[in-house]
PDB file of C-alpha atoms in Angstrom:
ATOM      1  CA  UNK A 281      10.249   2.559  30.373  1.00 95.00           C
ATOM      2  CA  UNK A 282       7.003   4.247  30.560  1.00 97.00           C
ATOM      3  CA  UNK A 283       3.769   3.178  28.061  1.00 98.00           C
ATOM      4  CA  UNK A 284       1.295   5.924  27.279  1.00 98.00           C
ATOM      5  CA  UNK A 285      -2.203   4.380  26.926  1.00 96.00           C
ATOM      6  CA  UNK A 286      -6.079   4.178  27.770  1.00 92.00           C
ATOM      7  CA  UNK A 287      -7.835   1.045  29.075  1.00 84.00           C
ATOM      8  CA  UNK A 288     -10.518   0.786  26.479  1.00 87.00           C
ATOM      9  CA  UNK A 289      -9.687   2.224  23.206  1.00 92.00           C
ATOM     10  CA  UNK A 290      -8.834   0.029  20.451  1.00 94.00           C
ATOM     11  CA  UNK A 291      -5.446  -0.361  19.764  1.00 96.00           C
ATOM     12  CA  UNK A 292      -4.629   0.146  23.704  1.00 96.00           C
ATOM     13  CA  UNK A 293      -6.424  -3.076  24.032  1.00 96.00           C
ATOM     14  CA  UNK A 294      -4.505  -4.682  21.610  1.00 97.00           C
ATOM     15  CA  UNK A 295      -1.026  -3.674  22.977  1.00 97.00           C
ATOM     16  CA  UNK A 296      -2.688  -4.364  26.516  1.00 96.00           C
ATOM     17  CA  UNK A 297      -4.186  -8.367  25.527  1.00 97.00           C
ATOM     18  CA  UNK A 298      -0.241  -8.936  24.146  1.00 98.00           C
ATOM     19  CA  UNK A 299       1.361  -7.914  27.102  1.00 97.00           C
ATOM     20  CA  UNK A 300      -0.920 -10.157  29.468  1.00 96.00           C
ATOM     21  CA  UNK A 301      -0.125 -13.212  26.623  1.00 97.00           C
ATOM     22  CA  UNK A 302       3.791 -12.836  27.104  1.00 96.00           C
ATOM     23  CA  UNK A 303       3.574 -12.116  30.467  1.00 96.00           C
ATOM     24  CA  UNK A 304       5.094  -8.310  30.659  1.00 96.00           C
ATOM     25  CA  UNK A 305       4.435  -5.759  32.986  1.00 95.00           C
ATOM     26  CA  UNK A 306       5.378  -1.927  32.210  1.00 97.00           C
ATOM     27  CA  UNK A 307       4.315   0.990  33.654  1.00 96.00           C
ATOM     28  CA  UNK A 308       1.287   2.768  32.268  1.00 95.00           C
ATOM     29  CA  UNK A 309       0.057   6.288  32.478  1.00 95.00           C
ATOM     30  CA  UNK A 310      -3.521   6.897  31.492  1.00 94.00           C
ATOM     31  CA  UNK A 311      -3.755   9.468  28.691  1.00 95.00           C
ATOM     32  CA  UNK A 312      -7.796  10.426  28.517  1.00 93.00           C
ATOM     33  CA  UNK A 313      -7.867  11.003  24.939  1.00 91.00           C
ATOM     34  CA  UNK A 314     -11.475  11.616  25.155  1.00 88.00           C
ATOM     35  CA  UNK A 315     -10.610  14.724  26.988  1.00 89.00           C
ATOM     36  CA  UNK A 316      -8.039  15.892  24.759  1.00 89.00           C
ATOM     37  CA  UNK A 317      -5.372  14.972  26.464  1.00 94.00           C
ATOM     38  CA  UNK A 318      -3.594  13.451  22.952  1.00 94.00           C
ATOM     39  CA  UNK A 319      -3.805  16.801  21.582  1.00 92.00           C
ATOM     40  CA  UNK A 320      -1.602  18.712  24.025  1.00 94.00           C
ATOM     41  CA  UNK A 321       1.360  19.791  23.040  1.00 96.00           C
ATOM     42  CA  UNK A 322       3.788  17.860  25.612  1.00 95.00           C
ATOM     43  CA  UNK A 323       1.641  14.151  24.439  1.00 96.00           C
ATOM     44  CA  UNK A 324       1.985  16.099  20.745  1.00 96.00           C
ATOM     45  CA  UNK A 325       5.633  15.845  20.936  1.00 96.00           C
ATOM     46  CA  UNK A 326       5.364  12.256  22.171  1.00 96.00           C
ATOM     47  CA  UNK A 327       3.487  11.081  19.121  1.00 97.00           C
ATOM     48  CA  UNK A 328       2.887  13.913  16.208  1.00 97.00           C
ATOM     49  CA  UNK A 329      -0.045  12.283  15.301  1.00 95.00           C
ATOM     50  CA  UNK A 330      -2.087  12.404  18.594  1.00 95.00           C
ATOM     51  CA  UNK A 331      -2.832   8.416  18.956  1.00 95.00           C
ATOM     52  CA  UNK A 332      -2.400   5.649  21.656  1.00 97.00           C
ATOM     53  CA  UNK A 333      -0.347   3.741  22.675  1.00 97.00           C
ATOM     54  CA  UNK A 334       3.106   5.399  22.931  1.00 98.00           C
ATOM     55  CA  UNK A 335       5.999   3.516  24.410  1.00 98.00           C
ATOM     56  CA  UNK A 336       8.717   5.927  25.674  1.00 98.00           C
ATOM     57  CA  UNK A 337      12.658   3.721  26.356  1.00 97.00           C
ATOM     58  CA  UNK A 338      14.564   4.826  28.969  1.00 96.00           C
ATOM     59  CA  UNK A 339      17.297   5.990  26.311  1.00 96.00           C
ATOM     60  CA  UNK A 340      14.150   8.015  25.503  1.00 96.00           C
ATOM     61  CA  UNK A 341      13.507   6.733  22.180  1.00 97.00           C
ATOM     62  CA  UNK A 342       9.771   6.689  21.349  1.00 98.00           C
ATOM     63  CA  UNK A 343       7.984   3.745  19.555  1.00 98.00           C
ATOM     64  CA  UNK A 344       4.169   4.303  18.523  1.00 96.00           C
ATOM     65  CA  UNK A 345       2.142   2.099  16.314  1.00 96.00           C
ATOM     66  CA  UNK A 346       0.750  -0.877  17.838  1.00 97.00           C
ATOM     67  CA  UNK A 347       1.980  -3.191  16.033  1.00 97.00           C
ATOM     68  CA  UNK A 348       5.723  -1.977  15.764  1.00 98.00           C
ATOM     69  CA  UNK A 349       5.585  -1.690  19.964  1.00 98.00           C
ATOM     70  CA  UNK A 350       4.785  -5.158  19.909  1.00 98.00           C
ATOM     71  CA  UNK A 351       7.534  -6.131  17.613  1.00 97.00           C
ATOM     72  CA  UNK A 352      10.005  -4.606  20.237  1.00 98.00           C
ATOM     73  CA  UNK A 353       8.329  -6.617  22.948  1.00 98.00           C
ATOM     74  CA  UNK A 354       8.628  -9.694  20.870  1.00 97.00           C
ATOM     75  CA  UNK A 355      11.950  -9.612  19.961  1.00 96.00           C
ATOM     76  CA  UNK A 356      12.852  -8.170  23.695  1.00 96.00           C
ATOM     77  CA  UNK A 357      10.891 -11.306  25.669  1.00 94.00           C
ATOM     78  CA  UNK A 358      11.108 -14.268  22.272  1.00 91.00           C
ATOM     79  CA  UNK A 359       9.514 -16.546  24.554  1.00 89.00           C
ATOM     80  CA  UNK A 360       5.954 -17.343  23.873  1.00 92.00           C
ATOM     81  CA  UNK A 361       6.308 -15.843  20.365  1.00 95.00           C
ATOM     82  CA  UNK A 362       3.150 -14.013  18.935  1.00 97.00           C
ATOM     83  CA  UNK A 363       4.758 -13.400  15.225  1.00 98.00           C
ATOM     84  CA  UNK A 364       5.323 -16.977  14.461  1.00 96.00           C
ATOM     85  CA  UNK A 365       8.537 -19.218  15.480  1.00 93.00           C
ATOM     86  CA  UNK A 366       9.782 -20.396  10.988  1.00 93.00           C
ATOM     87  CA  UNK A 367       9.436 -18.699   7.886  1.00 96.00           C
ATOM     88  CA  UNK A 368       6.293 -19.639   6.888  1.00 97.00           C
ATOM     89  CA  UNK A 369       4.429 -18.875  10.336  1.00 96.00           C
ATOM     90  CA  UNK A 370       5.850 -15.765  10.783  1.00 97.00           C
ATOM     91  CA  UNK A 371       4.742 -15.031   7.066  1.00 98.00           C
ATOM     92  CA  UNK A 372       0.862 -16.067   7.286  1.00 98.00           C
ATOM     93  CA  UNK A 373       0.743 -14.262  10.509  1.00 98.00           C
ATOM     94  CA  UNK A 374       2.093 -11.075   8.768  1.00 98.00           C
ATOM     95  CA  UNK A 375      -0.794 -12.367   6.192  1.00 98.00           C
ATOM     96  CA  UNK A 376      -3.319 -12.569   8.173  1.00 98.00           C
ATOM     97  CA  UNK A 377      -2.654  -9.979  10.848  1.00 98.00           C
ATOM     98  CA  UNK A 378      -2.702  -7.428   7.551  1.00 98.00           C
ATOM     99  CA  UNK A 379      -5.756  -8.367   6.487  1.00 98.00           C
ATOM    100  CA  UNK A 380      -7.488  -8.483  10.137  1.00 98.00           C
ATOM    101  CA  UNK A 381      -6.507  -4.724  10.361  1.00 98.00           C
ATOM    102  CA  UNK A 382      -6.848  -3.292   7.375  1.00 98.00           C
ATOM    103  CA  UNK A 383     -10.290  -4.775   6.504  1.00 98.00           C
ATOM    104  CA  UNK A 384     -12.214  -5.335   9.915  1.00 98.00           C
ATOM    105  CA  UNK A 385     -10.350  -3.851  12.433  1.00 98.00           C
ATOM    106  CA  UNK A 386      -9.647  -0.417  10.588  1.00 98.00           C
ATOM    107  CA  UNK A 387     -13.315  -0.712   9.233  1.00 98.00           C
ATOM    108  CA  UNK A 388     -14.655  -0.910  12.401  1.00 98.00           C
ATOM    109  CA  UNK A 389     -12.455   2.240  13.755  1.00 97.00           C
ATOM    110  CA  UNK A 390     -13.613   4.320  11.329  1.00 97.00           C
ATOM    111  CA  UNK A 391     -17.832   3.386  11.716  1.00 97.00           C
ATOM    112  CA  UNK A 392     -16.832   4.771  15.160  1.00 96.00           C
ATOM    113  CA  UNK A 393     -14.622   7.800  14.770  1.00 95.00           C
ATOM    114  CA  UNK A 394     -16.826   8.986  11.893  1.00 96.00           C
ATOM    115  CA  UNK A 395     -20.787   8.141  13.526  1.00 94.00           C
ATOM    116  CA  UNK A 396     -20.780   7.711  17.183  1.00 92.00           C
ATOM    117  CA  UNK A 397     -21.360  11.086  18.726  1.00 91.00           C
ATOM    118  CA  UNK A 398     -18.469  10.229  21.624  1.00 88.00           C
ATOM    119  CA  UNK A 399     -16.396  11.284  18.882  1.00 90.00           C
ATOM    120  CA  UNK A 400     -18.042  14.936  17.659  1.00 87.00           C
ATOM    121  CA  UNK A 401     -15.065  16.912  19.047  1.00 84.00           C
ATOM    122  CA  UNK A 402     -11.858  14.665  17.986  1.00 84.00           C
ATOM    123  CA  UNK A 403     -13.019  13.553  14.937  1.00 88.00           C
ATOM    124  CA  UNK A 404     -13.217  16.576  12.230  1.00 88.00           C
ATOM    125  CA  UNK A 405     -14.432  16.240  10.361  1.00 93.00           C
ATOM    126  CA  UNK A 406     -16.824  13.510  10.933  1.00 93.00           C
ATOM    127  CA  UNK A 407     -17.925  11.864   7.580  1.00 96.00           C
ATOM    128  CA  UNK A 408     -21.340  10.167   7.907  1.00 96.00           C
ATOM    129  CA  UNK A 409     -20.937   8.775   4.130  1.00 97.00           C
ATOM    130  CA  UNK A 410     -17.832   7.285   5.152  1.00 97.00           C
ATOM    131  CA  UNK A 411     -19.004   6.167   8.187  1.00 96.00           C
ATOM    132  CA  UNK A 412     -21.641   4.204   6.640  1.00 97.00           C
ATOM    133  CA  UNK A 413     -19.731   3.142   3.826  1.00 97.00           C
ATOM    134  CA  UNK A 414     -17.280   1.018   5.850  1.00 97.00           C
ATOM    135  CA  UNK A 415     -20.415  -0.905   7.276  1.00 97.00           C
ATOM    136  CA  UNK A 416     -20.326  -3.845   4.362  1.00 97.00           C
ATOM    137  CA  UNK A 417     -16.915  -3.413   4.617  1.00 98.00           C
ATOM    138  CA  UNK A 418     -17.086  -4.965   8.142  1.00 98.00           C
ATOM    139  CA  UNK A 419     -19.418  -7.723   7.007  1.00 98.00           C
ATOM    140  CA  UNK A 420     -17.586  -8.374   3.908  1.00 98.00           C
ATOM    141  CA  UNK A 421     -14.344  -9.212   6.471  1.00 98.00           C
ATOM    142  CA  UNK A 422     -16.442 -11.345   9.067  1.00 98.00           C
ATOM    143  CA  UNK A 423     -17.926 -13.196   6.207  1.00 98.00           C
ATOM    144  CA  UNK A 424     -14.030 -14.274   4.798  1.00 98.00           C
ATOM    145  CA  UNK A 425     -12.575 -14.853   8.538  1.00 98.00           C
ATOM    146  CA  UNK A 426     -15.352 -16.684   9.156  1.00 98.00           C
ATOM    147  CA  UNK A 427     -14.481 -19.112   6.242  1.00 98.00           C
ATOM    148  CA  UNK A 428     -10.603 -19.004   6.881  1.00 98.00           C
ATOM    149  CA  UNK A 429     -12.018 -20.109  10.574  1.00 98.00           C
ATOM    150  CA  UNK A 430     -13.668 -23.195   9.227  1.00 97.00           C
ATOM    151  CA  UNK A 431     -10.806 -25.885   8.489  1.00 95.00           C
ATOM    152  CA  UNK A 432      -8.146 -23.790  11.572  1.00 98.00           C
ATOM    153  CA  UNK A 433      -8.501 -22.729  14.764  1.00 98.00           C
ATOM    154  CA  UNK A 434      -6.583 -19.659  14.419  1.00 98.00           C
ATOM    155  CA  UNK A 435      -6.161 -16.972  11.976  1.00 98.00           C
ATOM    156  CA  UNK A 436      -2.363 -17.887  11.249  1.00 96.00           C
ATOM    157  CA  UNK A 437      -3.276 -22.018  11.640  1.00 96.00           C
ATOM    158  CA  UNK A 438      -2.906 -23.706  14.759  1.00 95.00           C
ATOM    159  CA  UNK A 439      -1.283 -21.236  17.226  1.00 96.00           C
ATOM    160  CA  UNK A 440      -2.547 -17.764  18.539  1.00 98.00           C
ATOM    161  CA  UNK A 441      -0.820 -14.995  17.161  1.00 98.00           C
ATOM    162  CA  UNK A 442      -1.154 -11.001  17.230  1.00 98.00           C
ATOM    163  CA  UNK A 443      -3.694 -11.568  14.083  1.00 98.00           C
ATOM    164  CA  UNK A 444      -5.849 -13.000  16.357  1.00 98.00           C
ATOM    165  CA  UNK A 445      -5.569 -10.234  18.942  1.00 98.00           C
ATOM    166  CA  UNK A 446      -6.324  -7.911  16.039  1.00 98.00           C
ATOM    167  CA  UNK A 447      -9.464  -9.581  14.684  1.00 98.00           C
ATOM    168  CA  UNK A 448     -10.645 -10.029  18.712  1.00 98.00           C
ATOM    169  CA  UNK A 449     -10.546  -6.255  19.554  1.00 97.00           C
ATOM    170  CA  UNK A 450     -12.025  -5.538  15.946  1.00 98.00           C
ATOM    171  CA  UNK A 451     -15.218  -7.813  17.119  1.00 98.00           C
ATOM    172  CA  UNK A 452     -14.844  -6.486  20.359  1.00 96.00           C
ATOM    173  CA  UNK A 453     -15.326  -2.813  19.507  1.00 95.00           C
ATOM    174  CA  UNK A 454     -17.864  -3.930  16.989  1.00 96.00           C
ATOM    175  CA  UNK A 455     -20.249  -3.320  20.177  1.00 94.00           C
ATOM    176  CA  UNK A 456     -20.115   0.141  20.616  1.00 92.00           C
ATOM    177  CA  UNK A 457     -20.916   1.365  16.796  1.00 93.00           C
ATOM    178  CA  UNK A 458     -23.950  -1.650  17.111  1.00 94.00           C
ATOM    179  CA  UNK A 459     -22.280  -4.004  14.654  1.00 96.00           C
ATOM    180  CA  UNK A 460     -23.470  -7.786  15.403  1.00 96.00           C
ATOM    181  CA  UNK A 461     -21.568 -10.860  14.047  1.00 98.00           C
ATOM    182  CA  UNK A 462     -24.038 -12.338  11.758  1.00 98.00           C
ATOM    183  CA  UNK A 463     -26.118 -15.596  12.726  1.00 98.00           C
ATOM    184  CA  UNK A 464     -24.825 -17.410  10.018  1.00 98.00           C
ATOM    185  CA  UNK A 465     -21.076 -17.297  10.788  1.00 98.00           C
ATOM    186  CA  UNK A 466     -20.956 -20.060  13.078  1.00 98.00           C
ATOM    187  CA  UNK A 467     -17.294 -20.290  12.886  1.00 98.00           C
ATOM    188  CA  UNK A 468     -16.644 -17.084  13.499  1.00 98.00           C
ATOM    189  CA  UNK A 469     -18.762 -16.439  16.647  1.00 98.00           C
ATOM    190  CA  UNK A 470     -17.721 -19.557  18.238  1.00 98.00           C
ATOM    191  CA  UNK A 471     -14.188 -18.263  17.531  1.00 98.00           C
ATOM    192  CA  UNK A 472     -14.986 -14.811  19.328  1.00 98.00           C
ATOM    193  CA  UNK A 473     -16.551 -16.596  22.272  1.00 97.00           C
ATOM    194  CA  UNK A 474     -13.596 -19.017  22.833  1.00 97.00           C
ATOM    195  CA  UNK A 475     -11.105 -16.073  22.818  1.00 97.00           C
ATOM    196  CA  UNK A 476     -12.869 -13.864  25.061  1.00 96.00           C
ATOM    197  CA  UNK A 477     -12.092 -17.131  27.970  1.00 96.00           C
ATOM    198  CA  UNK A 478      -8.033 -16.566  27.691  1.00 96.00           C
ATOM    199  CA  UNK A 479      -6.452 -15.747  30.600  1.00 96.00           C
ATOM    200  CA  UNK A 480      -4.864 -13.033  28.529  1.00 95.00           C
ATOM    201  CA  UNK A 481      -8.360 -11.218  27.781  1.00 95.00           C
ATOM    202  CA  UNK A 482      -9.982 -12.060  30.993  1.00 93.00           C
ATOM    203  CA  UNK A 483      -7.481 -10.643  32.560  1.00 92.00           C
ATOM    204  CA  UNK A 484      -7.899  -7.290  30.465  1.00 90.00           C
ATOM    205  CA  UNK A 485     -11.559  -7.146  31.459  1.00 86.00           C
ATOM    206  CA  UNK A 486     -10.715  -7.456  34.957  1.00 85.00           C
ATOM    207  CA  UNK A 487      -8.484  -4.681  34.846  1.00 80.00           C
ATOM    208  CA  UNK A 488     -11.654  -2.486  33.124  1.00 77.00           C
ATOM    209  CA  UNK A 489     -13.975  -3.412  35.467  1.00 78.00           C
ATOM    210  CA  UNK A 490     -11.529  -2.127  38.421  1.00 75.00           C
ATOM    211  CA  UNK A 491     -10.936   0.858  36.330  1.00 71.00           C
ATOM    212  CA  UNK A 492     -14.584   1.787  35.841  1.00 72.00           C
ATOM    213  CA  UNK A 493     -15.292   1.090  39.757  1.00 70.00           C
ATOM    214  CA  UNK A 494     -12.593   3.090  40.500  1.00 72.00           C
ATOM    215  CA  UNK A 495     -13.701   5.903  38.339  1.00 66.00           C
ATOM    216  CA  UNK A 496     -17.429   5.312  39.830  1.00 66.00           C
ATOM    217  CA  UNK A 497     -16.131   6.300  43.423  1.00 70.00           C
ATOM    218  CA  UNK A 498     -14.105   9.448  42.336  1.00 64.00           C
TER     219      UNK A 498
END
């Protein structure tokens, strides 16, 4: 089993903050997408449409999409379950994992693929308009997690789920395209502070840091 990934990139972090919560160690080969290195052919034929993460079986059958590697893991390692243990869990965390992607995570994405200058070369074209546009969109989100976050402590209710690791790297990559949680959402920064102390996410950071210092001495 080999996983195809980067340590900071968005969805990367996702797969990478699961992993670390159910306890699962694979082995990883860094794919420097902002060199390219998704759009050669041999990572091409990997994933057709040039994103991270790619899981490769040793059958050689070839899972991308966050979310669906994720489901393998879960339903490989059940223990510790991150989609929701009855009917009704595992239905408000599809809920509100769906919504946490589609309108703040993928918001968020798209400020950055479309506006941050990092991303000239691999994003074309790159939209300003649309860029800008999916600011309120962001705030808009934030403002109706934040109000979901007032009567539970997680997304889903009272356990962490893969919603929440969705709506954490969403706020987490809200740093780089200069996107602040407002003031006023109490809940919802107090929510983003508490999860960046799991072991799960510290643990993830750790990692970066030894990445980056490693990079530093090269």
């Amino acid at each position: 089993m080999k996983l195809y990934s980067h340590p900071y990139a968005p969805n990367p972090k996702r797969l990478a903050i699961f992993l670390n919560e159910k306890g699962i160690k694979v082995n990883t080969v860094f794919v420097d997408f902002m060199k390219g290195a998704t759009k050669h052919p041999d990572f091409t034929k990997l994933n057709p449409f040039q994103r991270l993460p790619v899981l490769e079986l040793d059958d050689g059958t070839i899972l991308s999409e966050t979310v669906a590697i994720c489901r393998y893991f879960e339903e490989m390692n059940p223990l510790k379950s991150m989609f929701g243990l009855m009917a009704i869990e595992r239905a408000e965390v599809e809920m509100w994992q769906r919504r946490a992607e589609l309108y703040c995570f993928l918001p968020v994405v798209n400020i950055f693929r479309h506006l941050h200058p990092a991303m000239k070369e691999l994003e074309q074209p790159q939209v300003r308009a649309w860029g800008e546009a999916n600011r309120p969109k962001v705030f808009e989100a934030m403002r109706i997690m934040n109000s979901r976050l007032q009567s539970v402590p997680y997304l889903a209710g009272e356990r962490f789920s893969i919603a929440d690791i969705t709506l954490y790297c969403a706020l987490d990559f809200c740093k780089p395209i200069r996107v602040a949680i407002p003031n006023h959402l109490t809940h919802l920064i107090k929510y983003y502070e508490t999860l960046q102390e799991r072991p799960a996410i510290m643990k993830l950071k750790e990692a970066q840091q030894a990445k980056q210092a490693q990079q530093a001495k090269a």
